[in-house]
Coordinates of C-alpha atoms (C1' of nucleotides) in Angstrom, one line a residue:
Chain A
X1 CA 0.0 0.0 0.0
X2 CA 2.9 2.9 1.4
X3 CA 5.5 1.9 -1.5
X4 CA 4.8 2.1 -5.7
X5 CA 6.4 -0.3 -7.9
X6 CA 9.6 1.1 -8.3
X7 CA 12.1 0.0 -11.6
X8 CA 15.5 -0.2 -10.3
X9 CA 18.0 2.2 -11.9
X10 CA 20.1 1.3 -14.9
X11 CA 23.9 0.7 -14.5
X12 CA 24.4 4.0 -16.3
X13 CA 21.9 5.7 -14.5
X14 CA 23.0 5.3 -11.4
X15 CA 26.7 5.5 -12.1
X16 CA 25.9 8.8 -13.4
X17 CA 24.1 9.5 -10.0
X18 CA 26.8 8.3 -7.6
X19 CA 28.7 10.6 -10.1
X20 CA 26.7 13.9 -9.9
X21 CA 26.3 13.1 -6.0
X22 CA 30.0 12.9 -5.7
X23 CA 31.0 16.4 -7.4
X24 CA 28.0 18.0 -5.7
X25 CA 29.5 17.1 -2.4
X26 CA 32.6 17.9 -3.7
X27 CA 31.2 21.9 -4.8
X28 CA 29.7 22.3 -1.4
X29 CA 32.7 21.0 0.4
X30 CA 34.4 23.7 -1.5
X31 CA 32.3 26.5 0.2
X32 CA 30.3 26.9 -2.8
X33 CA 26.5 26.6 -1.4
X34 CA 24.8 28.0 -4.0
X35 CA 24.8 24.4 -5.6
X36 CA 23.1 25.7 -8.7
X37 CA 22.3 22.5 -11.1
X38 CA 24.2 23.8 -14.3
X39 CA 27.3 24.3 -12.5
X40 CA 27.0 20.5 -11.1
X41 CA 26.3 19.2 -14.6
X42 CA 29.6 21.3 -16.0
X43 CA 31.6 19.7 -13.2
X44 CA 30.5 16.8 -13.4
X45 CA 30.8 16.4 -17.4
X46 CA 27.4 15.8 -17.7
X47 CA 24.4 17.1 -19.5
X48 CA 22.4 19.7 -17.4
X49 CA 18.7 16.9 -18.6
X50 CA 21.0 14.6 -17.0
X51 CA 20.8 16.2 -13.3
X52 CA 17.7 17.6 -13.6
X53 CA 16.4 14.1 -14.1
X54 CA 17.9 12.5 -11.3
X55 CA 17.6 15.9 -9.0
X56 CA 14.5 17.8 -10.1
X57 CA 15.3 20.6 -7.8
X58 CA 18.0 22.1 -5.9
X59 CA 16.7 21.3 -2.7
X60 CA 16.2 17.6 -4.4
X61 CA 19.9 17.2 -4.6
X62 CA 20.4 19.1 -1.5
X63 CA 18.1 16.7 0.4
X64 CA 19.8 13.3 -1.1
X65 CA 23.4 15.0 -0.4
X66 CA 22.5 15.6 3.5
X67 CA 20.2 12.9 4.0
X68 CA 23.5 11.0 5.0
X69 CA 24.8 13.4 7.7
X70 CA 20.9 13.2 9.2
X71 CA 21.3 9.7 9.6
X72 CA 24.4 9.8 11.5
X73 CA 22.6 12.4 14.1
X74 CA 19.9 10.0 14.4
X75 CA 22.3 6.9 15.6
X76 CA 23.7 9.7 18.1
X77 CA 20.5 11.0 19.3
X78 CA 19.7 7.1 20.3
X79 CA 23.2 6.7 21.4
X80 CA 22.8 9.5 23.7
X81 CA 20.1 7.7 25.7
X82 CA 22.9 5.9 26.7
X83 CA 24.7 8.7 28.6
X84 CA 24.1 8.5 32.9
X85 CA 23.1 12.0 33.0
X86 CA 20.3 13.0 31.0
X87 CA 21.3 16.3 31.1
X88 CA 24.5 15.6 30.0
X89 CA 23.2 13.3 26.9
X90 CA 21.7 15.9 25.2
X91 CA 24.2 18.5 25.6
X92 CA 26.3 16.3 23.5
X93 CA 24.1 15.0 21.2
X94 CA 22.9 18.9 20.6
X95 CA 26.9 19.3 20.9
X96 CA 27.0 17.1 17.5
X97 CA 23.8 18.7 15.9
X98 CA 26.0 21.6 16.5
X99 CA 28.7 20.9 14.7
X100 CA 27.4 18.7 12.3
X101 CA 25.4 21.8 10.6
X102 CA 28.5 24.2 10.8
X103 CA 30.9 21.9 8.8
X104 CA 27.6 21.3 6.2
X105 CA 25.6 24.4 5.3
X106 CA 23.2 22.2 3.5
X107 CA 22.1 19.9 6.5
X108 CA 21.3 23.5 8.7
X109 CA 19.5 24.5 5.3
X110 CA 18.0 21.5 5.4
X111 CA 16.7 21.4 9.4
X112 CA 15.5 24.8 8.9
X113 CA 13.4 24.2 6.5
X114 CA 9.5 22.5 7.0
X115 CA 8.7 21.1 3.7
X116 CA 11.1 18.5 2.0
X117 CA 11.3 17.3 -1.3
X118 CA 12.3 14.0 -1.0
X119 CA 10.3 11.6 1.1
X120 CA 13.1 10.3 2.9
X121 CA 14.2 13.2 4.3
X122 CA 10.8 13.3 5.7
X123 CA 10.9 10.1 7.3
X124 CA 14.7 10.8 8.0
X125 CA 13.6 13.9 10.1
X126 CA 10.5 12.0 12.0
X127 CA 12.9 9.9 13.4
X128 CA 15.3 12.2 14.6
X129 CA 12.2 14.0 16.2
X130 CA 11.2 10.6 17.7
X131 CA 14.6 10.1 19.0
X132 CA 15.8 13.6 20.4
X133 CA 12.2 13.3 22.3
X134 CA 13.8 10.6 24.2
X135 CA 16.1 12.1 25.2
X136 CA 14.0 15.5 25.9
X137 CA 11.4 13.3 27.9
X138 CA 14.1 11.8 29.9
X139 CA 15.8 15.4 30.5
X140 CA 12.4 16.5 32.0
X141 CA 11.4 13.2 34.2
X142 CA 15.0 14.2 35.7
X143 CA 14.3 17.6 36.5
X144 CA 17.1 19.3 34.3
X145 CA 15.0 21.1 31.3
X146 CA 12.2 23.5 31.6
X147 CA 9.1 21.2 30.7
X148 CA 7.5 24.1 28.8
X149 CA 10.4 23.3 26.1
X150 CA 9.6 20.7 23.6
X151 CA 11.1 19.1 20.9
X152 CA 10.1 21.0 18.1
X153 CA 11.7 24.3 20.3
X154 CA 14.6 22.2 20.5
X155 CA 15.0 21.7 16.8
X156 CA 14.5 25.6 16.3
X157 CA 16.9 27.1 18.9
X158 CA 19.4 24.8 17.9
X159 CA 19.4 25.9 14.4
X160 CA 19.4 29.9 15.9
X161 CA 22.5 28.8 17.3
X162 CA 24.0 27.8 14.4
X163 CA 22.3 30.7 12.5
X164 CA 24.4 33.4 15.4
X165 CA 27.4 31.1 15.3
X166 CA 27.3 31.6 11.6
X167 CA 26.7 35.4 11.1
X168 CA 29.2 36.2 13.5
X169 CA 32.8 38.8 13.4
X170 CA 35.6 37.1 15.7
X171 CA 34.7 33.3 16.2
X172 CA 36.0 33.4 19.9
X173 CA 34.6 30.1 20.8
X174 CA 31.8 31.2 19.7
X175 CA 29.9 28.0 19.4
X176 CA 30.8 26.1 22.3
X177 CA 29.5 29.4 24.3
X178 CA 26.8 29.6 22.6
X179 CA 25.6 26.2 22.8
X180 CA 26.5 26.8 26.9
X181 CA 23.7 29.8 27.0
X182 CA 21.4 27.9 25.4
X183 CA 21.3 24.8 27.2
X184 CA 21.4 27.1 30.4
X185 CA 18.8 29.1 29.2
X186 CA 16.6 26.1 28.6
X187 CA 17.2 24.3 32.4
X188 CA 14.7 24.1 34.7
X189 CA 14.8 26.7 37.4
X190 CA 16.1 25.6 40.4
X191 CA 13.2 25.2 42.6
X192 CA 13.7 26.0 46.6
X193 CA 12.4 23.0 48.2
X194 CA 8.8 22.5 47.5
Chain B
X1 CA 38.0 65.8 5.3
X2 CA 35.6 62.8 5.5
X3 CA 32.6 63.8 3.8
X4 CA 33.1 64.3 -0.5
X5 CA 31.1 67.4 -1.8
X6 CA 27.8 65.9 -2.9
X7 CA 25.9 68.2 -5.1
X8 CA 22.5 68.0 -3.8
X9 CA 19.7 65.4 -5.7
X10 CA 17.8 67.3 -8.8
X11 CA 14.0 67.6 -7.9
X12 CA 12.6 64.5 -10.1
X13 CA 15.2 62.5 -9.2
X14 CA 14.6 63.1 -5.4
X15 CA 10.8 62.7 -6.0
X16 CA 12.0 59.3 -8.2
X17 CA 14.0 57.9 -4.9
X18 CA 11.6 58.6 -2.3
X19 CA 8.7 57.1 -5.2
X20 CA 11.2 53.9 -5.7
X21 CA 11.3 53.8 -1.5
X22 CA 7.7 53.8 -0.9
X23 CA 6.9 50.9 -3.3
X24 CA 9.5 49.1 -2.7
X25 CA 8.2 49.1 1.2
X26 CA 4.7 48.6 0.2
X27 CA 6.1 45.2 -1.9
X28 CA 8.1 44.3 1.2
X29 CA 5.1 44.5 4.0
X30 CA 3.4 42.3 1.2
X31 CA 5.6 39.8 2.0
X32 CA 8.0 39.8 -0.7
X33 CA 11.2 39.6 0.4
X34 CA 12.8 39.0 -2.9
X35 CA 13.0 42.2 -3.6
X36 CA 14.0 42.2 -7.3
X37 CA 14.7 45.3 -8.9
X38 CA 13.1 45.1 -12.3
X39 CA 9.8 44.0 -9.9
X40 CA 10.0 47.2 -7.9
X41 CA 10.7 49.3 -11.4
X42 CA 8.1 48.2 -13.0
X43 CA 5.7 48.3 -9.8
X44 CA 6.5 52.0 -9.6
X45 CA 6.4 52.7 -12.8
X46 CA 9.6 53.8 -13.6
X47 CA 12.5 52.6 -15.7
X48 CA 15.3 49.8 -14.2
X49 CA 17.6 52.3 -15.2
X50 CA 16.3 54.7 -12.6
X51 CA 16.4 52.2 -9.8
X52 CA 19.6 51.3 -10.8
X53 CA 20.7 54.5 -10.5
X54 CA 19.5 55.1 -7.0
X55 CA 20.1 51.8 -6.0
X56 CA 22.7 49.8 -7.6
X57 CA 22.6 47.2 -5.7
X58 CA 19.6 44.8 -3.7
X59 CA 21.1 45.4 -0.7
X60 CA 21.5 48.9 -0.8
X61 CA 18.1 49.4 -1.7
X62 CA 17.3 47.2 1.7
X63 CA 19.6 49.4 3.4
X64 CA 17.7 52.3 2.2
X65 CA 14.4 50.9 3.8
X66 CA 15.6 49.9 7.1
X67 CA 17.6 52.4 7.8
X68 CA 14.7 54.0 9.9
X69 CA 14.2 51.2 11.7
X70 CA 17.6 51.1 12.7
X71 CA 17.4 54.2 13.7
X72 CA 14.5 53.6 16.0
X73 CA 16.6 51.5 17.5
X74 CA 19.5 53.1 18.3
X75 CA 16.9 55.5 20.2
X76 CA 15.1 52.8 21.7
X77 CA 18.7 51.5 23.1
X78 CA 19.5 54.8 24.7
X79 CA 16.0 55.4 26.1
X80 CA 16.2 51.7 27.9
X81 CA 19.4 52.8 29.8
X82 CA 16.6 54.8 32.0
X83 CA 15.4 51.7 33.3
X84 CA 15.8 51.5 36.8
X85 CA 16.7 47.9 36.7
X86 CA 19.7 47.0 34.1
X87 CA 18.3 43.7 33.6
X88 CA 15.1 44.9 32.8
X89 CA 16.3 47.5 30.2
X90 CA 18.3 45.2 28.6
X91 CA 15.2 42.8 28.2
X92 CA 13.0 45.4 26.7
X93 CA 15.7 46.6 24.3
X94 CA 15.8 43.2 23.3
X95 CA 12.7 42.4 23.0
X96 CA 11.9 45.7 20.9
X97 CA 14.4 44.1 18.8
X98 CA 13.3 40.9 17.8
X99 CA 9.8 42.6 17.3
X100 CA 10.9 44.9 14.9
X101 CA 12.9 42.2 13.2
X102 CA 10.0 40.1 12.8
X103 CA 8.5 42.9 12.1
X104 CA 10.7 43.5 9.3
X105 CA 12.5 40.5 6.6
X106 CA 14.6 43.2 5.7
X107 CA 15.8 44.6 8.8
X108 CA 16.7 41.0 9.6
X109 CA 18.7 40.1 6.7
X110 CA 20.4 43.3 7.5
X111 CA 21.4 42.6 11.3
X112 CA 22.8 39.5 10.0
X113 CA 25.3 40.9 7.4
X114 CA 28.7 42.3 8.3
X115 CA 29.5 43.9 5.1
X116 CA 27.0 47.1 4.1
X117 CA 26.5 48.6 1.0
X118 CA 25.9 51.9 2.7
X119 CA 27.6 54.0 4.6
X120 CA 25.1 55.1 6.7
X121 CA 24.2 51.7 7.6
X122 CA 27.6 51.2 8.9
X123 CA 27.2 54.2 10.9
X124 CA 24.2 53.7 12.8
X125 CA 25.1 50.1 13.4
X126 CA 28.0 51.3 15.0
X127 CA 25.7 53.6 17.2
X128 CA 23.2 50.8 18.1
X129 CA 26.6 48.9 19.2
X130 CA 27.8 51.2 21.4
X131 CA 24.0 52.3 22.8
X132 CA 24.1 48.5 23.4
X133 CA 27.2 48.2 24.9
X134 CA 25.9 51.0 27.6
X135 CA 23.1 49.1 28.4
X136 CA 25.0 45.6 28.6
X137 CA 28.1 47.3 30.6
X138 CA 25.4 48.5 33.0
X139 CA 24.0 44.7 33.3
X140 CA 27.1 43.7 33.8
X141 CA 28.1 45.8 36.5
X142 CA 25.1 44.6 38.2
X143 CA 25.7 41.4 38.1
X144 CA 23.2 40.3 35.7
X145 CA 24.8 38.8 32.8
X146 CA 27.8 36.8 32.1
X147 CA 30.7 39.0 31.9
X148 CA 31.9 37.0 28.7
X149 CA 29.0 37.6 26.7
X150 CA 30.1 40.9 24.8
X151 CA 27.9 42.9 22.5
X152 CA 28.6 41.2 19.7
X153 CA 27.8 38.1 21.0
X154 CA 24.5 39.8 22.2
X155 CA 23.5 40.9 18.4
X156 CA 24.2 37.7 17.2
X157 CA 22.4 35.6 20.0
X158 CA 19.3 37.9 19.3
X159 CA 19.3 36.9 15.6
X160 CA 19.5 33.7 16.2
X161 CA 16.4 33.6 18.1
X162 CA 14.5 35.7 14.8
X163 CA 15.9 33.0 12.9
X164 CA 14.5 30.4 15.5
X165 CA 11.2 31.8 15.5
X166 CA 10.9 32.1 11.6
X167 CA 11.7 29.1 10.3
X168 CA 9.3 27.2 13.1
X169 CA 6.1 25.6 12.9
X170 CA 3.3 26.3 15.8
X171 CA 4.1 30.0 17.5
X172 CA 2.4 28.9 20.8
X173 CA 4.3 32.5 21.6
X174 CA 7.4 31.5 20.4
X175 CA 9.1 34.4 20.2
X176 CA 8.3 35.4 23.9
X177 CA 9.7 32.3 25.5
X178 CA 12.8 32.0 22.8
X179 CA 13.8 35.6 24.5
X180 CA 13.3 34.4 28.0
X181 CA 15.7 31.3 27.3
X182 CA 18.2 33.2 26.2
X183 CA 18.0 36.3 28.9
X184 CA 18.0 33.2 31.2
X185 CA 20.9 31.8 29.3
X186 CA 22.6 35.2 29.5
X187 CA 22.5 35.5 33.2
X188 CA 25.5 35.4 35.3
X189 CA 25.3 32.3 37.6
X190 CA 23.6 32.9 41.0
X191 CA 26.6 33.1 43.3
X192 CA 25.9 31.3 46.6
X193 CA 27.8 33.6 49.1
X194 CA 31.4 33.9 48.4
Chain C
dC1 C1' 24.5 -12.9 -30.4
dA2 C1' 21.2 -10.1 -33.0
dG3 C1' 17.7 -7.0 -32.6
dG4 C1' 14.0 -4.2 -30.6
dG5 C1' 12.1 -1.3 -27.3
dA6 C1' 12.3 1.1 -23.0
dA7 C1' 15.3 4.1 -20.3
dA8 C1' 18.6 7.5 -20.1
dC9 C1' 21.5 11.0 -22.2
dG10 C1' 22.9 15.6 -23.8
dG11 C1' 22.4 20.0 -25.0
dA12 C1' 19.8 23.2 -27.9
dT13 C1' 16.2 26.1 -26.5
dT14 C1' 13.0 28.9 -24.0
dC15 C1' 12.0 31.7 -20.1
dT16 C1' 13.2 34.4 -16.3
dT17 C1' 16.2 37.3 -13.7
dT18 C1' 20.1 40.6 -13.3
dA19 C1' 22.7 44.3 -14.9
dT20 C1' 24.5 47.8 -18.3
dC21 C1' 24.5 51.3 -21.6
dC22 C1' 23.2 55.2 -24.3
dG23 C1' 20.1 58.3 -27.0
dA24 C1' 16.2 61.2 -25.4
dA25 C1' 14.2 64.2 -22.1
dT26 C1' 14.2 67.2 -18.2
dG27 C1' 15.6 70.6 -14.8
dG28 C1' 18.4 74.4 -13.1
dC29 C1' 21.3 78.2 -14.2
dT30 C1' 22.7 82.4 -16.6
Chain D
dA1 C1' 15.3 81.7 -23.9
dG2 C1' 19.2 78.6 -24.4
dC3 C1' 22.8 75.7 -22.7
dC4 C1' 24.6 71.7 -20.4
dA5 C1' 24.8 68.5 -16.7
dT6 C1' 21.7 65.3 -14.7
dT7 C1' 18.3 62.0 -15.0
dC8 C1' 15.2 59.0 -17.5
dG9 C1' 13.6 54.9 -19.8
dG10 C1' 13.9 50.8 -22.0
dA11 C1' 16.5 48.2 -25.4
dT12 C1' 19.9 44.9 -24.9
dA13 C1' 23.4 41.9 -23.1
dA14 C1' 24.7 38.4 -19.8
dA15 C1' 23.7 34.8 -16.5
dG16 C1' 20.7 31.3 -14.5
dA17 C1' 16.7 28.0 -14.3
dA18 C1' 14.1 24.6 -16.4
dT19 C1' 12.1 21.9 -20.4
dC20 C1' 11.9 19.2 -24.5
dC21 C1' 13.1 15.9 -27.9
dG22 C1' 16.2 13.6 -31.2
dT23 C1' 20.0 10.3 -30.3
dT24 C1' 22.5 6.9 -27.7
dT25 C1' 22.9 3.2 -24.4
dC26 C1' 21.4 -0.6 -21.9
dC27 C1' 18.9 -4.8 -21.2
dC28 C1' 16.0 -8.5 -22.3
dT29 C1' 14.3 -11.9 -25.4
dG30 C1' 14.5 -15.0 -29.2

DNA sequence: CAGGGAAACGGATTCTTTATCCGAATGGCT
DNA sequence: AGCCATTCGGATAAAGAATCCGTTTCCCTG
C-alpha cells in the first residue's frame, strides 16, 4: 500500500548519480552553497537533462546530499540515551547537531526548513524527532529542562544557534559558548524546596 | 575631510527615490522579500535604469528601507538605559528588537550581514553597538549577565532567536519564550555567598 | 548474439532574472 | 530663452533555471 512499484536504476543511470552526487559534495565541500544544477552538470561532465532528471530541484539534490549526515545524528541522538546523565546526553548530542550543521551548510539549510522534497528526508527527520524526544522526555522526568520546552523548540533554537554562530565577526569560541547559553537558558529553574 | 562634496539630488530624481522607496516598502510589508529590482521598477512605474541609478545594488536598496528602523533603535537602546533595573532595560531593548525584526524581513537580513552597501548603515550600526554596549556594561556591573558575553555576541544571539522563531512551525508565543531562554541563558550564575 | 524497445543521455532552446548602456528628455542656471 | 549637466527609460546583453526531444545506451528476449 505505502510503496509504488519502483524500476530499479540502470547501471548507467546510477553510475551517473553516484557521479553527480559525488561532485555535488565535492562543490559544497568547497564552500560553494549556492549548488546551482548547471554548475553541477559542468563539473561533473554531464548534460544539465541529465541532473535535472535525477535531481528535479536544488533542494532535491540538496536533500539526497545531507540525507547521510541526518542519519548519523539520528544513531547519536539514540546513542545518547545511553549517557548517565540526562542532562549531559543531550548536551552532547545537541553538541553534534551543532557541529554537524557548521561543517555542512546544507544539512542547517535543510533542518530549517519545514517542507522536503524528497520523502526520505521526511521520514529521515521524524525519526530524529522521535529520538531527540527521548532524550527530551528523559531530561524532563530528571528535573534538568524546563518542561514548557519541547522538541520542536529544541530543533529551532538549535538551528538559531548555528544561524548566530554563523553570522558572526571574531569566532571566539563562539559555538561552544553559545551552545552553553542555550542549554542554560533552557534548564529548569532551580526550585527551593517544595 | 571625511565627507566628499555631494551636489545635492535634482527635484525629479529626489521625487524618483523617495517614489522607488515607498513601493519598494509597500512590496516588502506584502511579503516579498525578494525584492528584485526590475519588480519594484516596473511596480512604480519607472525605468530599471532609474532604480539602478538610485540603488545599484539589492542590498542597498534594503539598506535604504531599514535604515529608519535602525534608527529607531538606536533611540530605543539609549531610552532603555533609563530603566531603573539593568536587567530589565536590557530585556525590553531586546525584546523591541526581535519585534521589529520580525516585524521586518529586511531589517533581519540586514542585522545579519557584516558587510553594508551603505555607509550610513555602517554608521548607525556602529551607534546601536555602542548604545548596546551602555546598556550591557550597565548589566554587567550589576551582576546580571555573564561577563563573557560581549555585545557582539548579544547581536548575534538575538538573531539567532529571529531566525529560530521564523523558520518554526506552531508560534504557541514562540518568540516570547525564545527571548526568555536566552536572557536566562545570558545571566551570570547565582553566586551562593562567596 | 542479434535486434527491438524502454530508459537514459545531452544540449539546444526557452523563459526568467540581473545588470549595463546610451540616445532622449528634463531641470536648473545664466 | 538657451545651454549643459543630470536624470530618465527601456532596449539589450549576460547569467541562471528549467524543459523538451532527437540520439544513444542498456537490457532483455528469441
Amino acid at each position: 500500500m505505502k510503496k509504488q512499484e519502483k524500476p530499479p536504476l540502470r547501471v548507467d543511470a546510477a553510475r551517473n548519480r553516484e557521479h553527480v552526487l559525488a561532485i555535488a559534495r565535492e562543490l559544497m565541500a568547497q564552500g560553494d552553497a549556492s549548488l546551482q544544477l548547471n554548475q553541477v552538470a559542468r563539473a561533473a561532465g554531464v548534460g544539465v537533462g541529465t541532473v535535472y532528471r535525477h535531481f528535479p530541484t536544488r533542494q532535491a539534490l540538496l536533500e539526497a546530499l545531507v540525507n547521510e549526515h541526518l542519519e548519523s545524528l539520528v544513531v547519536q541522538a539514540r546513542a545518547a540515551e545511553a549517557a548517565s546523565e540526562p542532562r549531559q546526553g543531550l548536551h552532547h548530542f545537541l553538541r553534534a547537531v551543532l557541529k554537524l550543521q557548521l561543517a555542512d551548510v546544507g544539512l542547517a539549510e535543510v533542518l530549517s526548513t519545514q517542507e522536503d522534497a524528497l520523502p526520505q528526508t521526511s521520514k529521515l527527520k521524524a525519526e530524529l524527532g522521535v529520538a531527540t524526544q527521548r532524550l527530551l522526555a528523559r531530561a524532563h522526568r530528571a528535573g534538568a529542562i524546563r518542561t514548557d520546552v519541547g522538541v520542536d523548540d529544541v530543533r529551532r533554537l538549535i538551528c538559531g544557534v548555528v544561524h548566530a554562530v554563523r553570522i558572526g565577526g571574531e569566532p571566539r569560541a563562539a559555538s561552544e559558548r553559545y551552545l552553553g547559553i542555550l542549554m542554560s537558558g533552557m534548564s529548569a529553574p532551580t526550585r527551593r524546596e517544595d
